XYZ file of C-alpha atoms in Angstrom:
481
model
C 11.019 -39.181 -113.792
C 11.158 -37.361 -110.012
C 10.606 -40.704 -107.168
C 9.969 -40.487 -103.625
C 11.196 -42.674 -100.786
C 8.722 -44.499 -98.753
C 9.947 -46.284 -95.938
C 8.886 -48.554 -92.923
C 10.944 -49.606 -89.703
C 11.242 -52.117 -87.710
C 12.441 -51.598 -84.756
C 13.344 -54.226 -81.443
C 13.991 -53.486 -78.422
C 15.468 -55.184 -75.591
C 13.262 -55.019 -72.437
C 15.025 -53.819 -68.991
C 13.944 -57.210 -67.226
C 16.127 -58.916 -65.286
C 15.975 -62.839 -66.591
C 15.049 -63.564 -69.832
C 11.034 -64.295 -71.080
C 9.918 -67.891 -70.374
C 12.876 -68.697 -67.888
C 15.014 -67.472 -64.767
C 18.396 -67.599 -66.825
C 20.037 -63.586 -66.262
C 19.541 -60.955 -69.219
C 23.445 -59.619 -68.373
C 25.156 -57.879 -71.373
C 28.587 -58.693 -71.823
C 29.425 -61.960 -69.595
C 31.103 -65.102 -70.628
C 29.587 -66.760 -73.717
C 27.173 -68.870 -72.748
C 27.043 -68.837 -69.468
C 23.168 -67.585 -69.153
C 21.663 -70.190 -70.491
C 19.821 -73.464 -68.864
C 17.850 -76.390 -70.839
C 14.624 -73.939 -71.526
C 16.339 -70.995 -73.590
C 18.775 -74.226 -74.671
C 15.205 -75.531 -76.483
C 16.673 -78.917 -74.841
C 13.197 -81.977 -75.703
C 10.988 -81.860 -72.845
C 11.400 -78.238 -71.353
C 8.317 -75.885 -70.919
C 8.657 -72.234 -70.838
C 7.229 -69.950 -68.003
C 6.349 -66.231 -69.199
C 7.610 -63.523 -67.072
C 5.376 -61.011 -66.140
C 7.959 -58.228 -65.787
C 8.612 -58.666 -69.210
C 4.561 -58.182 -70.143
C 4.525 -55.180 -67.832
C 7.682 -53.254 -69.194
C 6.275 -54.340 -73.011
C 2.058 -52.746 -71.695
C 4.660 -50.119 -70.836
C 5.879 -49.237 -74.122
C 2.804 -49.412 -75.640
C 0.710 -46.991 -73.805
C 3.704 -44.570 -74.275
C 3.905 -44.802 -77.574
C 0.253 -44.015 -77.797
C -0.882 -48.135 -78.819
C -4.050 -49.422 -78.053
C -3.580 -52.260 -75.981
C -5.184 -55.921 -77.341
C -6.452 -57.403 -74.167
C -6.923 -60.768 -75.533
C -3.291 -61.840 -77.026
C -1.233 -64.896 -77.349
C 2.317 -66.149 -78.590
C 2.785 -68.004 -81.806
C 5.439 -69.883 -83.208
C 7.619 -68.079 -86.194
C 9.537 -70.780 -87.412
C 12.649 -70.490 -89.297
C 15.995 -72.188 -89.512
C 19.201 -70.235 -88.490
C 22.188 -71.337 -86.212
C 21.542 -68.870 -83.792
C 17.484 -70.104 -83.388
C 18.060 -73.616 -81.141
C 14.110 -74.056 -81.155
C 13.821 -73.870 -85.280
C 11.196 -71.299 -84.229
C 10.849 -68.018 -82.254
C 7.932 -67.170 -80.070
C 7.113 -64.319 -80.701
C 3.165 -62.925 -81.900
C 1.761 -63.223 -84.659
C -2.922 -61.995 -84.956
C -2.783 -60.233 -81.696
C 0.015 -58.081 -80.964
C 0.126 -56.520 -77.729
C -0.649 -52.883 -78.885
C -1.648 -51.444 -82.179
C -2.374 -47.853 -83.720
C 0.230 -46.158 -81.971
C 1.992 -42.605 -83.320
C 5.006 -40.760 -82.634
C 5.394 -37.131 -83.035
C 8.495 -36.005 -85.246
C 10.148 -32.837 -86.015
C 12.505 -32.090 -89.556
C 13.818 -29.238 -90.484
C 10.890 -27.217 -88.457
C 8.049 -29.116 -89.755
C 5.719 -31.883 -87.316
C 4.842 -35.015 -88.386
C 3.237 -38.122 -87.021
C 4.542 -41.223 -87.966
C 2.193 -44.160 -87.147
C 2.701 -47.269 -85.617
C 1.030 -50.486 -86.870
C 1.834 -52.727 -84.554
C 3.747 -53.573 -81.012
C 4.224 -57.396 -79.835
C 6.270 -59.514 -77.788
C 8.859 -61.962 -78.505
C 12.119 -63.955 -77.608
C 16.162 -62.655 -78.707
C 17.372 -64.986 -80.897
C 21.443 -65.603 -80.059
C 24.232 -63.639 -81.510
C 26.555 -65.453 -84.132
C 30.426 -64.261 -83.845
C 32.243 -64.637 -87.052
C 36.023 -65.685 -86.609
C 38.663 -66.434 -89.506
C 38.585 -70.359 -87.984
C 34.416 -70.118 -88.156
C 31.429 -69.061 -86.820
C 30.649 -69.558 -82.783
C 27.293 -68.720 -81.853
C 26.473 -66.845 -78.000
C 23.124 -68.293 -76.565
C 23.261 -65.671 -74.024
C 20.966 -63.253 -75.684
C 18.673 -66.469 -76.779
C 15.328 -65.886 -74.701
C 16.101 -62.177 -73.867
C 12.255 -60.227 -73.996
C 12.056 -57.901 -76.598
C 9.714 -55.727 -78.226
C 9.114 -55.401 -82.699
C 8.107 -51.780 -83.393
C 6.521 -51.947 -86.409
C 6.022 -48.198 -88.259
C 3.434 -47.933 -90.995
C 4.982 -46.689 -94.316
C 5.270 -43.325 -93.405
C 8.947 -42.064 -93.211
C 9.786 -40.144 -96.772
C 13.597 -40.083 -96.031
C 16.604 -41.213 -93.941
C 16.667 -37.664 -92.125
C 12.701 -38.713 -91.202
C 13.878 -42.116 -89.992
C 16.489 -40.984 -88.002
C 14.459 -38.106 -86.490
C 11.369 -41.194 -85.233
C 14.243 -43.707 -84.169
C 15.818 -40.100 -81.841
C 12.594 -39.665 -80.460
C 11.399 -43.438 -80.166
C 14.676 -43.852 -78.068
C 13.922 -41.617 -76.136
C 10.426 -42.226 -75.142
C 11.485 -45.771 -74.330
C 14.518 -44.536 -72.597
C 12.216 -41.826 -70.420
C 9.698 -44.717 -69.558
C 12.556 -46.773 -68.614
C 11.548 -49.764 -70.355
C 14.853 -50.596 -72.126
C 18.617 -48.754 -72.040
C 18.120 -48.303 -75.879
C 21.910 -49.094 -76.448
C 22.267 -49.561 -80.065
C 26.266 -50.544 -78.845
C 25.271 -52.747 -77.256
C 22.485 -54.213 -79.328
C 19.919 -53.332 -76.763
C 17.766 -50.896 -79.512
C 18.221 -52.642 -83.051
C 16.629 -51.881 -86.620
C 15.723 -52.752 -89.624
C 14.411 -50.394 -92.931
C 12.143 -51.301 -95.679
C 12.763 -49.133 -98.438
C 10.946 -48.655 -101.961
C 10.631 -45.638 -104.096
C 7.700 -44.862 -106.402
C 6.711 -42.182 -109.018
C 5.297 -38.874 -107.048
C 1.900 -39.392 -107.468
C 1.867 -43.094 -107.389
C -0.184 -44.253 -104.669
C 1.328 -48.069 -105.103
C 4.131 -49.268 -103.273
C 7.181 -50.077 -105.087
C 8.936 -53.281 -104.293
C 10.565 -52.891 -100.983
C 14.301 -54.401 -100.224
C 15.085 -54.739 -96.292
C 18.204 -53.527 -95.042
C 19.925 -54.721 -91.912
C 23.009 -54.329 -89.879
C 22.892 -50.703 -88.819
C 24.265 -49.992 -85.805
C 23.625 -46.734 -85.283
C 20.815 -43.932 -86.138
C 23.470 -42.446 -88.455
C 23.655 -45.245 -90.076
C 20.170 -46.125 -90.422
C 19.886 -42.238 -92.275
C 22.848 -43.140 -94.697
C 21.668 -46.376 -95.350
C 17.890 -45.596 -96.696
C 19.305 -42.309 -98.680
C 22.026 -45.292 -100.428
C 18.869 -47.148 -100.605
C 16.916 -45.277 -101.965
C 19.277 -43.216 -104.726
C 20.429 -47.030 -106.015
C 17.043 -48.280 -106.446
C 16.156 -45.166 -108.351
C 18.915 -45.332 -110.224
C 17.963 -49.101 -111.044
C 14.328 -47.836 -112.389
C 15.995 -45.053 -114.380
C 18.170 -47.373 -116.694
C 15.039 -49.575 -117.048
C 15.570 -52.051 -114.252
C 13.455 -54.085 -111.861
C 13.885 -53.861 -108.026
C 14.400 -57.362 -106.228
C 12.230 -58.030 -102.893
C 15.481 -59.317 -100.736
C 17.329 -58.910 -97.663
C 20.480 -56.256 -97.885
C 22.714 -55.715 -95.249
C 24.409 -51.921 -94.715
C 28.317 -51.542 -95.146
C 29.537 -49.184 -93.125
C 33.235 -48.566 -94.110
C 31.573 -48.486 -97.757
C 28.807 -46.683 -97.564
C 26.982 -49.194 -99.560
C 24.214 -51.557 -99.268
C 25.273 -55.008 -100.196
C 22.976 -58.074 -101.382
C 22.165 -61.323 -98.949
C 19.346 -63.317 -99.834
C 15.562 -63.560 -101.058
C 13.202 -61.697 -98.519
C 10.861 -64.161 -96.867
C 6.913 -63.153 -96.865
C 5.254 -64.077 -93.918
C 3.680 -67.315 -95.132
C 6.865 -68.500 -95.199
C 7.010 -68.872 -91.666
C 4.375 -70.892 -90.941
C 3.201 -68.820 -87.893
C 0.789 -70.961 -85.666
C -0.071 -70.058 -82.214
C 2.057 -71.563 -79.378
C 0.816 -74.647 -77.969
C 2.786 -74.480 -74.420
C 1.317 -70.615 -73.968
C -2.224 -70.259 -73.604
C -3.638 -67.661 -74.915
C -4.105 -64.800 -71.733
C -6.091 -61.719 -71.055
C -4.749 -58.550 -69.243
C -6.883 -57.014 -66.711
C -8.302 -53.471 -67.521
C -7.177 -52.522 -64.065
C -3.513 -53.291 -64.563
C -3.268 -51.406 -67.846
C -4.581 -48.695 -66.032
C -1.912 -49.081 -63.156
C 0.518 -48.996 -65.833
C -0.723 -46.150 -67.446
C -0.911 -43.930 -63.810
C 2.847 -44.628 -63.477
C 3.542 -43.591 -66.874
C 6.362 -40.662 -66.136
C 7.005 -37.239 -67.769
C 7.700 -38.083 -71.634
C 10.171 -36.289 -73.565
C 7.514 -34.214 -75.481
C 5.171 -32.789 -72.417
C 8.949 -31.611 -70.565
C 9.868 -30.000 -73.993
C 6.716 -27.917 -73.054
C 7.353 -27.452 -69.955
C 10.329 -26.111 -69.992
C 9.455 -23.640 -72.819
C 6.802 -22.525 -70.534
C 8.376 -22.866 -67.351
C 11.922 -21.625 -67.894
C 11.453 -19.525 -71.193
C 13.200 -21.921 -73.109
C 12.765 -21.934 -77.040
C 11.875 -24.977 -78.653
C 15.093 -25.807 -79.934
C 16.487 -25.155 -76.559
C 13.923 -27.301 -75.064
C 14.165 -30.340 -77.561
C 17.985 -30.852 -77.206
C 17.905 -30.774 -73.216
C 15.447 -33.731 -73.316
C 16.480 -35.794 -75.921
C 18.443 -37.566 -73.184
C 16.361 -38.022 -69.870
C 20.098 -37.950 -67.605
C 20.893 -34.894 -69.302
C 17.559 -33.157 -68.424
C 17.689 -34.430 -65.183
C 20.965 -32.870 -64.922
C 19.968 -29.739 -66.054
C 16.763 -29.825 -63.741
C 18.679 -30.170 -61.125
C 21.270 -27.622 -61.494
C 18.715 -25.011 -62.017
C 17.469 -25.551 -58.943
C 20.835 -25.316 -56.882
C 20.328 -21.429 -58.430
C 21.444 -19.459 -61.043
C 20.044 -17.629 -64.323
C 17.908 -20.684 -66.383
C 19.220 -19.743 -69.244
C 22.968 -19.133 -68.985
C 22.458 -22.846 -67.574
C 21.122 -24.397 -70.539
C 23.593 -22.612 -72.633
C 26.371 -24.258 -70.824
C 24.810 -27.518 -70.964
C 24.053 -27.471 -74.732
C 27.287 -25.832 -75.391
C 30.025 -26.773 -73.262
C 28.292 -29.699 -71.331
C 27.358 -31.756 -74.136
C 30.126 -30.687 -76.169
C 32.541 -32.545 -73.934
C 30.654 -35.219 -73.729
C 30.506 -35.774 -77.436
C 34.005 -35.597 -77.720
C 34.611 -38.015 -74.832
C 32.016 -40.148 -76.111
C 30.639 -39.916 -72.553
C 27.194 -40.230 -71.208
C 26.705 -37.583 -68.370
C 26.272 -39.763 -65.502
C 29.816 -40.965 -66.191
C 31.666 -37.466 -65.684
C 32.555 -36.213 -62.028
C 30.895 -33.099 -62.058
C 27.425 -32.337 -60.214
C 24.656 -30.106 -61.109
C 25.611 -27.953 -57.917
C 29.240 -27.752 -60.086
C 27.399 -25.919 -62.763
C 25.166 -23.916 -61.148
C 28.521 -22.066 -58.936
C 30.069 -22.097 -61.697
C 27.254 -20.217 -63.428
C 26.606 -17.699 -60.205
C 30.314 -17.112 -60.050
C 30.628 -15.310 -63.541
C 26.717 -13.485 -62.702
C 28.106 -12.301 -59.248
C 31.441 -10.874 -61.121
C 33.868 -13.135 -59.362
C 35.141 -14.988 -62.673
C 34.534 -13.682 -66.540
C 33.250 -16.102 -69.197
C 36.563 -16.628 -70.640
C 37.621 -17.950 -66.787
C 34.870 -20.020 -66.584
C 35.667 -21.726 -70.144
C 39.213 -22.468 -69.206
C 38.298 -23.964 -65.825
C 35.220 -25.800 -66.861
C 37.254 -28.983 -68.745
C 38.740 -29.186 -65.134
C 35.590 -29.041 -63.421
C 33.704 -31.742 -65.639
C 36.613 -33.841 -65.719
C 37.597 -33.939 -62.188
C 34.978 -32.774 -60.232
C 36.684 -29.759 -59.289
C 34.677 -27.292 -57.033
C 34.395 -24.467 -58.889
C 34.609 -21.778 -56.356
C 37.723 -23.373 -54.769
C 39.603 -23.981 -57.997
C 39.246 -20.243 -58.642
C 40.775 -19.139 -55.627
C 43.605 -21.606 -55.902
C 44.836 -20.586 -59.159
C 43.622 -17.026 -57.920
C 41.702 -16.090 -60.795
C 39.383 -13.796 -59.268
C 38.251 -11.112 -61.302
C 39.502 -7.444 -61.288
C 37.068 -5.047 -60.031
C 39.009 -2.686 -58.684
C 38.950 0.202 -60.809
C 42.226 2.102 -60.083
C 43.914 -0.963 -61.263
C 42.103 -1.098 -64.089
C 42.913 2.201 -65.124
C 46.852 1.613 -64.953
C 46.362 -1.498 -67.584
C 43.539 1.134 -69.626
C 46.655 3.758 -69.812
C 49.381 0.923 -70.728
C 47.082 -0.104 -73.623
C 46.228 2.834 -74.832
C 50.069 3.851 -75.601
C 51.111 0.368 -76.860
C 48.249 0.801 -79.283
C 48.043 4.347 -80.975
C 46.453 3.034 -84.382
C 43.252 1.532 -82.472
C 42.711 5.026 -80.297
C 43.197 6.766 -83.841
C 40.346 4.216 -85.250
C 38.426 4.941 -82.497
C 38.172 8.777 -82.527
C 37.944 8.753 -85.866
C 34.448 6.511 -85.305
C 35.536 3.216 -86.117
C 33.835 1.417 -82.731
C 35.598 -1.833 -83.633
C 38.520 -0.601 -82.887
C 37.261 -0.458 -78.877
C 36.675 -4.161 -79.090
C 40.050 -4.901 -80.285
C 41.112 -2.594 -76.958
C 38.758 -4.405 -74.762
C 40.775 -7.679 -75.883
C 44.256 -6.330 -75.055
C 43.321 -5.288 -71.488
C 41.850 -8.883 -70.763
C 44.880 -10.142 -72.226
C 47.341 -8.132 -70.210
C 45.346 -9.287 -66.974
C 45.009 -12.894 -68.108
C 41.113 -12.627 -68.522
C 40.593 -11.390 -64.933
C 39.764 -7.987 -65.730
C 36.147 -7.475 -65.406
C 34.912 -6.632 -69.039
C 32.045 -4.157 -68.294
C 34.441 -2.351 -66.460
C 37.389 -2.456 -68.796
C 34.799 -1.162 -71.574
C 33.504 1.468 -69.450
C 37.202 2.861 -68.228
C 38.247 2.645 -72.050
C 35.165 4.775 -72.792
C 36.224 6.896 -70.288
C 39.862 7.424 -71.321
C 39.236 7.547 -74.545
C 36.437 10.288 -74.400
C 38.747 12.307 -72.625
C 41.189 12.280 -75.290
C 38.834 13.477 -77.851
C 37.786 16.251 -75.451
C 41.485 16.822 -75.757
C 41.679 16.894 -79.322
C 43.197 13.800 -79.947
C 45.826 13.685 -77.716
């Protein structure tokens, strides 16, 4: 019997606020365990919490970019459950009246669009982060009372490739509006997949397991495709699926059983009774909304309007908003538009991946690039030159321009000297002229290479092609010789 996925994220997101949601206690990743914390995030008897608007402003934020309709009238409820890391016994979070609802985003696999819906967008409080230690487990209140946002997708997604294209694009979105860092690293951007499979055709839902602990989008895509393939497998050999909570093993591969999956009964929601319920004012939705800024999809457009771009081109410049600022920026120090973005896609982000750098943590400038990109169209460098200088340049900071004169590799244009290297070549390699005049055009590239290695890749290659031309030519006009 041939199943298909279905699957439904949840997504939360860390909001870009400076103190946490109902106190003044500092939202800093990485400091001393437990040193951002005060009686209110504590959940010591007696303490009332204080909402912060930021935190309402950055979450509107999210929601109008991500296409939600905003709930005007909303409130916080109490989601109670009982974990080490949960002081109160509950989380606020919200429960009837999310802050947005029926949003989409826009996906792209393999060539073909999709929308993927989302259900819902609300509010809520970090829990804290338990640290597991051979002696124990110590639990961080630091992140307790950190605003975040639940992304809920309808069941939508048909495979891990589809889940990890939404999560790409959600991250960016959020990144572009500047609502949250999106870290996953750091725990900044975190989800959570429901997977079932069903018959094709079925229009049911399957029972759905929840996986957890994936730490990155390439995990996310490995885990639901696991997922998925063992539940089938479980159906095949005439097996039930259990509604539970999994977590993801990464050095495995594997999904891995960890308790019963709770419904939402089981947490007793009821709304808060030290937040009052609140309305948001048309006009500062609308405020919000006017200093929404250019989302990744509408400067994929642009640029494949603007600078001739293709649509590949286009989508990988903007998946991060640094890198298409970069690239923005060194196309308007000058130089050919595309030559630029083949750089950055190429060499650019290739270093970066390997570094496992960002690109506002590297030395070089967009002005770097953009020399470096008018120095081989004015003739002064080759390609080859400005490949092995570049790791310098990125690396360093390097001007360009002045590292080429330093280590004097300007290009040869002068033809006379040309044609001494042209004549040295020729008689250190008689098969290749033979190949040649006896039609075999390869054979010139191959002649082409052993100039611009006897110059050390200064030679200018137009040139060397043309004087090889030349030379040879004249050598069939005199029969071979």
């Amino acid at each position: 019997m041939a199943y298909e996925t279905v699957v439904g994220l949840e997504v939360h997101v860390e909001l870009a606020t400076k103190t946490k949601l109902f106190c003044s206690c500092r939202t800093d990743f990485g400091d001393e365990p437990n040193t951002n914390t005060c009686p209110i995030c504590l959940a010591y008897p007696g303490t009332l919490p204080v909402l912060n608007e930021a935190a309402v402003a950055l979450a509107l934020k999210a929601a109008l970019a991500l296409n939600c309709e905003i709930t005007r009238e909303t409130k916080f409820d109490r989601k109670h459950y009982f974990y080490p890391d949960l002081p109160k016994a509950y989380q606020v979070s919200q429960f009837d009246r999310p802050l947005g609802r029926n949003g989409y985003v826009d996906i792209e696999v393999d060539g073909e669009k999709k929308r993927i819906r989302i259900e819902r967008l609300h509010l809520e409080e970090d829990a804290g982060k338990l640290i597991h230690t051979p002696g124990g487990t110590l639990v961080d209140f630091n992140r307790g009372g950190v605003p975040l946002i639940e992304i809920v997708t309808a069941p939508d997604i048909r495979s891990g490739k589809e889940a990890a294209a939404f999560l790409t694009e959600l991250r960016a979105i959020l990144a572009y509006a500047g609502v949250s860092d999106v870290r996953m690293e750091e725990g900044s951007l975190r989800c959570d997949a429901n997977v079932s499979v069903r018959p094709v055709g079925e229009t049911r839902f399957g029972t759905k397991t929840e996986i957890k602990n994936m730490n990155s989008i390439g995990s996310v895509e490995r885990a639901i495709e696991y997922e998925a393939a063992r539940q089938m497998e479980v159906l095949a050999q005439g097996g039930t699926i259990v509604q539970e909570t999994r977590r993801y093993d990464e050095a495995r591969r594997v999904t891995v059983g960890m308790r019963a999956k709770e419904t939402s009964a089981d947490y007793r929601y009821f709304p808060d009774p030290d937040l009052v319920a609140f309305t948001i004012p048309e006009a500062w939705i609308e405020e919000i909304r006017e200093s929404l800024p250019e989302l990744p999809d509408a400067r994929r457009k642009r640029y494949v309007e603007e600078f001739g771009l293709s649509s590949y081109d286009a989508r990988v410049l903007t998946q991060e908003k640094a890198v298409g600022d970069f690239f923005e920026a060194a196309v308007a120090h000058g130089g050919d538009v595309k030559a630029i973005a083949n750089w950055m896609m190429v060499e650019v982000l290739g270093y970066l991946n390997k570094e496992q750098k960002s690109i506002d943590a590297v030395p070089m400038t967009p002005a770097h690039l953009s020399r470096l990109v008018r120095l081989i169209e004015d003739g002064t460098i080759s390609g080859r030159i400005a490949k092995e200088i570049f790791p310098e340049v990125i690396a360093t900071g390097a001007d360009p321009e002045a590292l080429v004169r330093e280590k004097g590799l300007v290009q040869i244009q002068d033809a006379a000297l040309l044609e001494a290297v042209v004549k040295r070549v020729l008689e250190a390699n008689p098969k290749s002229v033979a190949d040649y005049l006896a039609g075999k055009e390869k054979a010139l590239g191959h002649l082409v290479g052993q100039v611009m290695k006897e110059t050390k890749g200064k030679a200018n290659p137009g040139l060397a092609n043309a004087l090889l031309k030349k030379a040879l030519e004249a050598r069939r006009g005199a029969g071979g010789a």
